[in-house]
Tab-separated table of C-alpha atoms in Angstrom:
chain	number	residue	atom	x	y	z
A	1444	MET	CA	-11.135	-79.874	161.277
A	1445	ARG	CA	-10.483	-76.598	160.241
A	1446	ARG	CA	-12.645	-76.991	156.982
A	1447	ALA	CA	-15.315	-78.315	159.264
A	1448	ILE	CA	-14.833	-74.971	161.571
A	1449	GLN	CA	-15.364	-72.752	158.687
A	1450	ASN	CA	-18.165	-74.297	157.434
A	1451	ALA	CA	-19.938	-73.913	160.835
A	1452	TRP	CA	-19.454	-70.497	160.317
A	1453	VAL	CA	-21.739	-69.988	157.836
A	1454	ALA	CA	-25.127	-70.685	160.165
A	1455	ARG	CA	-25.571	-71.082	163.935
A	1456	GLU	CA	-25.776	-75.042	163.527
A	1457	TRP	CA	-24.477	-77.993	166.013
A	1458	LEU	CA	-20.618	-77.498	165.894
A	1459	ALA	CA	-21.085	-73.379	165.729
A	1460	CYS	CA	-23.341	-73.828	169.305
A	1461	PHE	CA	-20.536	-76.514	170.909
A	1462	LEU	CA	-18.009	-73.916	170.269
A	1463	TRP	CA	-19.985	-70.853	171.524
A	1464	PRO	CA	-18.961	-70.965	175.172
A	1465	VAL	CA	-15.341	-70.579	174.022
A	1466	SER	CA	-16.368	-67.529	171.783
A	1467	VAL	CA	-17.823	-65.998	175.117
A	1468	LEU	CA	-14.584	-66.266	177.001
A	1469	TYR	CA	-12.687	-64.849	173.605
A	1470	GLY	CA	-15.126	-61.978	173.551
A	1471	LEU	CA	-14.193	-61.139	176.963
A	1472	LEU	CA	-10.580	-61.076	176.378
A	1473	VAL	CA	-11.116	-58.709	173.229
A	1474	PHE	CA	-13.146	-56.437	175.531
A	1475	THR	CA	-10.309	-56.487	178.324
A	1476	ARG	CA	-7.392	-55.981	175.831
A	1477	ARG	CA	-9.082	-53.007	174.362
A	1478	LEU	CA	-10.153	-51.467	177.829
A	1479	LEU	CA	-6.343	-51.895	178.933
A	1480	TYR	CA	-5.373	-49.786	176.059
A	1481	ARG	CA	-7.981	-47.079	176.205
A	1482	ARG	CA	-7.123	-46.649	179.917
A	1483	GLY	CA	-3.336	-46.641	179.195
A	1484	PHE	CA	-2.233	-49.888	181.165
A	1485	LEU	CA	-0.957	-50.870	177.694
A	1486	LYS	CA	0.847	-48.592	175.650
A	1487	SER	CA	-0.679	-47.205	172.648
A	1488	VAL	CA	1.724	-45.244	169.922
A	1489	LYS	CA	0.465	-41.869	168.254
A	1490	LEU	CA	2.584	-41.156	164.977
A	1491	PRO	CA	3.324	-37.604	163.823
A	1492	VAL	CA	1.600	-38.587	160.555
A	1493	PRO	CA	-2.095	-39.910	160.016
A	1494	VAL	CA	-2.268	-43.571	160.069
A	1495	ILE	CA	-4.824	-45.474	157.850
A	1496	VAL	CA	-5.685	-48.953	159.117
A	1497	VAL	CA	-7.167	-51.432	156.466
A	1498	GLY	CA	-8.681	-54.226	157.652
A	1499	ASN	CA	-11.651	-56.749	158.336
A	1500	VAL	CA	-13.655	-58.089	161.473
A	1501	VAL	CA	-13.923	-61.578	159.884
A	1502	ALA	CA	-10.770	-64.136	159.915
A	1503	GLY	CA	-9.406	-64.952	156.782
A	1504	GLY	CA	-8.895	-62.484	153.689
A	1505	GLY	CA	-11.262	-60.171	152.351
A	1506	GLY	CA	-9.739	-58.019	149.609
A	1507	LYS	CA	-7.585	-55.799	152.014
A	1508	THR	CA	-4.411	-55.625	149.965
A	1509	PRO	CA	-6.026	-54.612	146.799
A	1510	LEU	CA	-7.508	-51.598	148.574
A	1511	VAL	CA	-4.395	-50.880	150.327
A	1512	ILE	CA	-2.825	-50.636	146.695
A	1513	CYS	CA	-5.787	-48.824	145.286
A	1514	LEU	CA	-5.438	-46.038	148.087
A	1515	VAL	CA	-1.317	-45.699	147.919
A	1516	GLN	CA	-1.874	-45.123	144.323
A	1517	ARG	CA	-4.512	-42.516	144.749
A	1518	LEU	CA	-2.408	-40.650	147.252
A	1519	GLN	CA	0.544	-40.838	145.129
A	1520	HIS	CA	-1.689	-39.466	142.212
A	1521	GLN	CA	-2.744	-36.503	144.464
A	1522	GLY	CA	0.905	-35.559	145.101
A	1523	TRP	CA	1.469	-37.214	148.899
A	1524	GLN	CA	4.007	-39.432	149.866
A	1525	PRO	CA	2.625	-42.522	151.601
A	1526	GLY	CA	4.404	-45.305	153.440
A	1527	VAL	CA	2.922	-49.010	153.887
A	1528	VAL	CA	2.924	-51.065	157.046
A	1529	SER	CA	1.986	-54.768	157.139
A	1530	ARG	CA	2.811	-57.645	159.464
A	1531	GLY	CA	4.257	-59.915	156.457
A	1532	TYR	CA	1.886	-63.031	157.186
A	1533	GLY	CA	3.984	-66.113	156.414
A	1534	ARG	CA	7.336	-64.531	156.265
A	1535	HIS	CA	10.495	-65.978	157.896
A	1536	GLY	CA	11.082	-63.792	161.221
A	1537	SER	CA	9.325	-61.169	163.039
A	1538	THR	CA	11.824	-58.009	163.179
A	1539	SER	CA	10.967	-54.946	161.338
A	1540	LEU	CA	12.513	-54.885	157.773
A	1541	GLU	CA	11.955	-52.686	154.568
A	1542	VAL	CA	11.046	-54.344	151.640
A	1543	LEU	CA	13.157	-53.890	148.736
A	1544	LEU	CA	12.435	-55.380	145.142
A	1545	THR	CA	15.235	-57.340	145.632
A	1546	THR	CA	14.421	-58.827	149.284
A	1547	PRO	CA	13.824	-62.532	149.356
A	1548	ILE	CA	10.267	-63.303	149.254
A	1549	GLN	CA	10.676	-65.352	152.479
A	1550	GLU	CA	11.773	-62.270	154.397
A	1551	SER	CA	9.042	-59.852	152.783
A	1552	GLY	CA	5.783	-61.952	152.605
A	1553	ASP	CA	3.843	-62.209	149.371
A	1554	GLU	CA	1.411	-59.325	149.760
A	1555	PRO	CA	3.825	-57.119	150.815
A	1556	MET	CA	6.091	-57.696	147.838
A	1557	LEU	CA	2.920	-57.305	145.544
A	1558	ILE	CA	2.460	-53.904	146.928
A	1559	LYS	CA	6.145	-52.874	146.693
A	1560	GLN	CA	6.235	-53.862	142.858
A	1561	LYS	CA	2.416	-52.009	142.425
A	1562	THR	CA	3.161	-48.908	144.101
A	1563	GLY	CA	6.905	-48.517	144.681
A	1564	ALA	CA	6.020	-46.903	147.924
A	1565	PRO	CA	8.213	-47.459	150.975
A	1566	VAL	CA	6.841	-50.773	152.683
A	1567	PHE	CA	8.060	-52.085	155.864
A	1568	VAL	CA	6.957	-55.312	157.498
A	1569	GLY	CA	7.043	-56.228	160.983
A	1570	SER	CA	4.859	-58.169	163.773
A	1571	LYS	CA	4.756	-54.898	166.087
A	1572	ARG	CA	3.058	-52.359	163.814
A	1573	ALA	CA	3.889	-49.354	165.857
A	1574	ALA	CA	7.676	-50.344	165.980
A	1575	THR	CA	7.532	-50.987	162.179
A	1576	ALA	CA	6.094	-47.577	161.290
A	1577	MET	CA	8.341	-45.612	163.522
A	1578	ALA	CA	11.242	-47.587	161.694
A	1579	LEU	CA	9.603	-46.462	158.473
A	1580	LEU	CA	9.473	-42.742	159.398
A	1581	GLU	CA	12.845	-42.733	160.312
A	1582	ALA	CA	14.309	-44.130	157.066
A	1583	HIS	CA	11.784	-42.091	154.983
A	1584	PRO	CA	11.351	-38.716	157.011
A	1585	GLY	CA	9.436	-37.405	154.033
A	1586	THR	CA	6.605	-39.879	154.338
A	1587	GLN	CA	3.178	-37.865	154.912
A	1588	VAL	CA	0.790	-40.929	155.639
A	1589	ILE	CA	0.888	-44.378	156.765
A	1590	VAL	CA	-1.368	-47.036	155.335
A	1591	CYS	CA	-1.435	-50.033	157.431
A	1592	ASP	CA	-2.447	-53.799	155.603
A	1593	ASP	CA	-4.446	-55.252	158.136
A	1594	GLY	CA	-3.775	-54.435	161.821
A	1595	LEU	CA	-7.529	-53.651	162.660
A	1596	GLN	CA	-7.074	-55.371	165.880
A	1597	HIS	CA	-3.519	-54.246	166.873
A	1598	HIS	CA	-4.245	-51.209	169.048
A	1599	ALA	CA	-0.777	-50.642	170.017
A	1600	LEU	CA	-0.562	-48.152	166.845
A	1601	GLN	CA	-3.188	-45.596	167.176
A	1602	ARG	CA	-5.304	-44.856	164.196
A	1603	ASP	CA	-6.787	-41.699	162.462
A	1604	LEU	CA	-8.801	-43.689	159.964
A	1605	GLU	CA	-10.149	-47.239	159.663
A	1606	ILE	CA	-11.598	-48.918	157.012
A	1607	VAL	CA	-13.187	-52.226	157.273
A	1608	VAL	CA	-13.417	-54.701	154.394
A	1609	PHE	CA	-16.031	-57.370	153.981
A	1610	ASP	CA	-16.236	-60.055	151.004
A	1611	ASP	CA	-19.280	-61.965	150.046
A	1612	ARG	CA	-19.056	-63.982	153.469
A	1613	GLY	CA	-20.328	-60.740	155.386
A	1614	THR	CA	-20.490	-61.754	159.291
A	1615	GLY	CA	-20.950	-65.254	158.636
A	1616	ASN	CA	-23.162	-66.363	161.485
A	1617	GLY	CA	-22.538	-63.273	163.934
A	1618	TRP	CA	-20.907	-65.038	166.539
A	1619	LEU	CA	-17.098	-64.506	167.385
A	1620	LEU	CA	-14.096	-67.086	167.043
A	1621	PRO	CA	-14.151	-69.948	167.174
A	1622	ALA	CA	-17.807	-70.216	167.181
A	1623	GLY	CA	-17.909	-67.779	164.078
A	1624	PRO	CA	-15.775	-65.784	161.794
A	1625	LEU	CA	-15.551	-62.589	163.879
A	1626	ARG	CA	-12.461	-61.324	165.375
A	1627	GLU	CA	-14.295	-58.357	167.270
A	1628	PRO	CA	-17.843	-57.531	167.825
A	1629	TRP	CA	-19.797	-56.158	164.724
A	1630	PRO	CA	-21.345	-53.854	164.460
A	1631	ALA	CA	-18.624	-51.977	166.228
A	1632	THR	CA	-19.385	-50.394	169.597
A	1633	GLY	CA	-17.615	-48.026	171.850
A	1634	ASN	CA	-15.194	-46.805	168.821
A	1635	ASN	CA	-13.977	-43.191	168.801
A	1636	ILE	CA	-13.420	-43.550	165.169
A	1637	PRO	CA	-16.379	-44.542	163.160
A	1638	PRO	CA	-15.011	-47.252	160.411
A	1639	ILE	CA	-15.415	-46.661	156.606
A	1640	VAL	CA	-17.430	-49.911	155.433
A	1641	LEU	CA	-16.287	-51.332	151.944
A	1642	HIS	CA	-17.830	-54.274	150.453
A	1643	THR	CA	-15.395	-56.643	148.082
A	1644	GLY	CA	-17.913	-59.138	147.079
A	1645	SER	CA	-20.776	-58.918	144.651
A	1646	LYS	CA	-23.800	-58.451	147.274
A	1647	PRO	CA	-23.388	-56.510	149.987
A	1648	ALA	CA	-25.264	-57.891	152.973
A	1649	PHE	CA	-25.566	-54.481	154.848
A	1650	GLY	CA	-24.822	-50.837	154.622
A	1651	GLY	CA	-21.415	-49.630	153.368
A	1652	PHE	CA	-19.662	-48.709	149.899
A	1653	THR	CA	-19.532	-51.242	147.147
A	1654	SER	CA	-16.739	-52.014	144.729
A	1655	SER	CA	-16.120	-53.917	141.574
A	1656	ARG	CA	-13.635	-56.441	140.678
A	1657	ARG	CA	-12.398	-58.071	137.207
A	1658	LEU	CA	-9.549	-59.886	135.817
A	1659	SER	CA	-7.260	-57.613	133.375
A	1660	GLU	CA	-7.674	-58.307	129.972
A	1661	LYS	CA	-3.784	-58.755	130.017
A	1662	ALA	CA	-1.769	-61.739	131.790
A	1663	LEU	CA	1.595	-61.005	132.486
A	1664	GLN	CA	4.646	-63.136	131.953
A	1665	ARG	CA	7.799	-63.547	134.155
A	1666	ASN	CA	9.588	-61.067	131.705
A	1667	GLY	CA	7.203	-58.556	132.426
A	1668	THR	CA	5.669	-58.490	128.926
A	1669	SER	CA	1.762	-58.771	128.546
A	1670	VAL	CA	-0.293	-61.012	126.347
A	1671	PRO	CA	-3.997	-60.757	125.924
A	1672	LEU	CA	-6.306	-63.080	128.525
A	1673	SER	CA	-8.085	-63.691	125.362
A	1674	ARG	CA	-5.565	-65.962	123.936
A	1675	PHE	CA	-6.661	-68.573	126.410
A	1676	ARG	CA	-10.279	-68.286	125.647
A	1677	GLY	CA	-11.467	-71.770	124.689
A	1678	GLN	CA	-8.156	-73.313	125.722
A	1679	HIS	CA	-7.481	-76.079	128.321
A	1680	VAL	CA	-5.318	-74.473	131.173
A	1681	THR	CA	-4.403	-75.098	134.918
A	1682	ALA	CA	-5.362	-72.356	137.404
A	1683	LEU	CA	-3.465	-71.801	140.617
A	1684	ALA	CA	-4.425	-69.717	143.669
A	1685	ALA	CA	-3.173	-69.508	147.353
A	1686	ILE	CA	-5.774	-66.855	148.381
A	1687	ALA	CA	-8.326	-67.002	150.999
A	1688	ASN	CA	-11.152	-67.643	148.444
A	1689	PRO	CA	-9.098	-69.554	145.328
A	1690	ASP	CA	-12.689	-70.485	143.866
A	1691	ALA	CA	-13.489	-66.604	143.352
A	1692	PHE	CA	-10.128	-66.389	141.072
A	1693	PHE	CA	-11.330	-69.894	139.395
A	1694	ASP	CA	-14.843	-68.456	138.526
A	1695	MET	CA	-13.740	-65.155	137.067
A	1696	LEU	CA	-11.200	-67.117	134.836
A	1697	LYS	CA	-14.275	-69.615	133.555
A	1698	ALA	CA	-16.641	-66.493	133.162
A	1699	GLY	CA	-14.276	-65.141	130.683
A	1700	GLY	CA	-14.339	-68.283	128.436
A	1701	ILE	CA	-11.352	-70.367	129.649
A	1702	LEU	CA	-11.454	-73.842	130.372
A	1703	LEU	CA	-9.551	-75.296	133.567
A	1704	ASP	CA	-8.353	-78.854	133.246
A	1705	GLN	CA	-7.706	-78.116	137.043
A	1706	GLY	CA	-7.781	-75.477	139.702
A	1707	ILE	CA	-5.076	-76.031	142.203
A	1708	SER	CA	-6.260	-74.374	145.612
A	1709	LEU	CA	-3.659	-73.891	148.064
A	1710	PRO	CA	-3.854	-72.187	151.615
A	1711	ASP	CA	-3.604	-68.418	151.555
A	1712	HIS	CA	0.301	-67.619	151.832
A	1713	HIS	CA	1.118	-71.287	151.212
A	1714	ASP	CA	5.065	-71.519	150.688
A	1715	ILE	CA	4.394	-72.757	146.942
A	1716	SER	CA	7.232	-75.148	145.934
A	1717	LEU	CA	7.915	-77.225	142.461
A	1718	ALA	CA	6.048	-80.089	144.272
A	1719	ASP	CA	2.733	-78.059	144.240
A	1720	LEU	CA	2.891	-77.457	140.400
A	1721	GLN	CA	3.824	-81.234	139.580
A	1722	PRO	CA	0.087	-81.814	138.554
A	1723	ALA	CA	0.809	-78.683	136.156
A	1724	PHE	CA	3.950	-79.757	134.454
A	1725	ASP	CA	4.584	-79.104	130.740
A	1726	SER	CA	1.282	-77.152	130.602
A	1727	THR	CA	0.170	-73.247	130.933
A	1728	VAL	CA	-0.644	-72.051	134.462
A	1729	LEU	CA	-2.848	-69.010	135.067
A	1730	CYS	CA	-2.247	-67.318	138.778
A	1731	THR	CA	-3.016	-64.423	140.481
A	1732	GLU	CA	-0.448	-61.625	141.026
A	1733	LYS	CA	-0.191	-62.374	144.601
A	1734	ASP	CA	0.839	-66.228	143.750
A	1735	ALA	CA	3.268	-64.875	140.785
A	1736	VAL	CA	5.329	-63.332	143.267
A	1737	LYS	CA	6.341	-66.550	144.361
A	1738	LEU	CA	5.760	-68.402	141.297
A	1739	PHE	CA	7.723	-66.433	138.826
A	1740	ALA	CA	10.773	-67.555	140.909
A	1741	LEU	CA	9.886	-71.360	140.319
A	1742	ALA	CA	9.313	-70.768	136.681
A	1743	SER	CA	12.774	-70.837	135.502
A	1744	ALA	CA	13.458	-74.134	137.193
A	1745	SER	CA	10.613	-75.853	135.703
A	1746	ALA	CA	8.879	-76.338	131.924
A	1747	ILE	CA	5.702	-74.745	133.205
A	1748	ASN	CA	4.505	-71.526	131.193
A	1749	ILE	CA	3.409	-69.305	134.088
A	1750	LEU	CA	1.081	-66.297	133.704
A	1751	ALA	CA	-0.349	-63.755	136.185
A	1752	VAL	CA	-3.640	-62.405	135.861
A	1753	PRO	CA	-3.727	-58.920	137.436
A	1754	LEU	CA	-7.302	-58.203	139.351
A	1755	GLU	CA	-8.690	-54.732	138.528
A	1756	PHE	CA	-9.976	-53.344	141.850
A	1757	GLU	CA	-12.097	-50.064	141.988
A	1758	PRO	CA	-14.355	-49.025	144.847
A	1759	GLU	CA	-17.467	-46.965	144.004
A	1760	PRO	CA	-16.783	-43.059	143.554
A	1761	ALA	CA	-18.409	-42.109	146.822
A	1762	PHE	CA	-16.247	-44.150	148.912
A	1763	PHE	CA	-13.440	-42.256	147.525
A	1764	ARG	CA	-15.372	-38.714	148.375
A	1765	ALA	CA	-15.967	-40.224	151.986
A	1766	PHE	CA	-12.260	-41.202	152.253
A	1767	ASP	CA	-11.022	-37.867	151.100
A	1768	ASP	CA	-13.569	-36.004	153.087
A	1769	LEU	CA	-12.092	-37.439	156.211
A	1770	LEU	CA	-8.247	-37.573	155.551
A	1771	SER	CA	-7.692	-34.179	153.767
A	1772	PRO	CA	-8.155	-32.418	157.094
A	1773	LEU	CA	-5.715	-34.780	158.919
A	1774	LEU	CA	-3.147	-33.966	155.910
A	1775	SER	CA	-3.600	-30.300	156.082
A	1776	GLN	CA	-2.445	-30.107	159.671
A	1777	LEU	CA	0.909	-32.227	158.911
A	1778	PRO	CA	3.874	-30.421	160.291
A	1779	SER	CA	6.500	-29.045	157.740
A	1780	GLY	CA	8.876	-31.797	158.789
A	1781	HIS	CA	7.161	-34.357	157.112
A	1782	GLY	CA	7.073	-33.654	153.207
A	1783	THR	CA	5.069	-31.038	151.311
A	1784	GLN	CA	2.554	-32.311	148.658
A	1785	THR	CA	3.958	-32.462	145.192
A	1786	ALA	CA	0.962	-31.911	143.156
């Protein structure tokens, strides 16, 4: 049924039309909830540092986490001290928790752990974004900017900058859930903060900035060493992906000349177990870095040779110019108690 509904989101066919009355009710709830926050009936927290929310208006992943990593690394390169807040989808528990490299993946979630590994920045997870962000600032008072991975619809935390991410699906049939993929109306209306729109797909369907996505030329082993991805060109291997769009990963591998014996597609944030790897026993498995967070822990308990293939993600230069133009004035107004730029 879930797959049928997702297929219905592509066009306004009979199933989408059947669900449309429910989407009208959903839209009314979205509007009412946002209005309650604006009128002050629901509490919305303003932090003493700028808050950047990276999210999407459609259900499912769209490339938010690679962009979060990219932005955090850019801020670090510029000498700022960013921190990251995430829901930690799929983790066990909902209370605020700092993600350390030693944190069990079941407690951190796969994407927050990947962000921690790639950036080294403070990363906190929790279902309540505002409380989680305040916990981060209390633990790391030198933090100068918060980057929120997802949370576009979580208005309990006020934001200074919104970045909306779209992949090749665009807005689908343009209807709200469950008749369409939209979590909120698009184009955005009545928003005090005009969002930056970034397309992570290959064919932007409407205005916004573009980006490039390609697989790294090196695959990473569990011990941290790398091998050329070209080593597997012309060879038969197994690919595994537990992401929003596994076929995108499989297609990039095929485009690089790698022959796939099979592609194991699992739900996004799936709690991968050895049973999922049974079809690939005694073979080589190529996976995404996000999946490797879980798979590398299983590698020692099996005879499977698992390698992660990093995704190299880069927004176009104009995106960074727009990002810097909007964020720089906010950072220049930081109180002295929240750190100083180091470069």
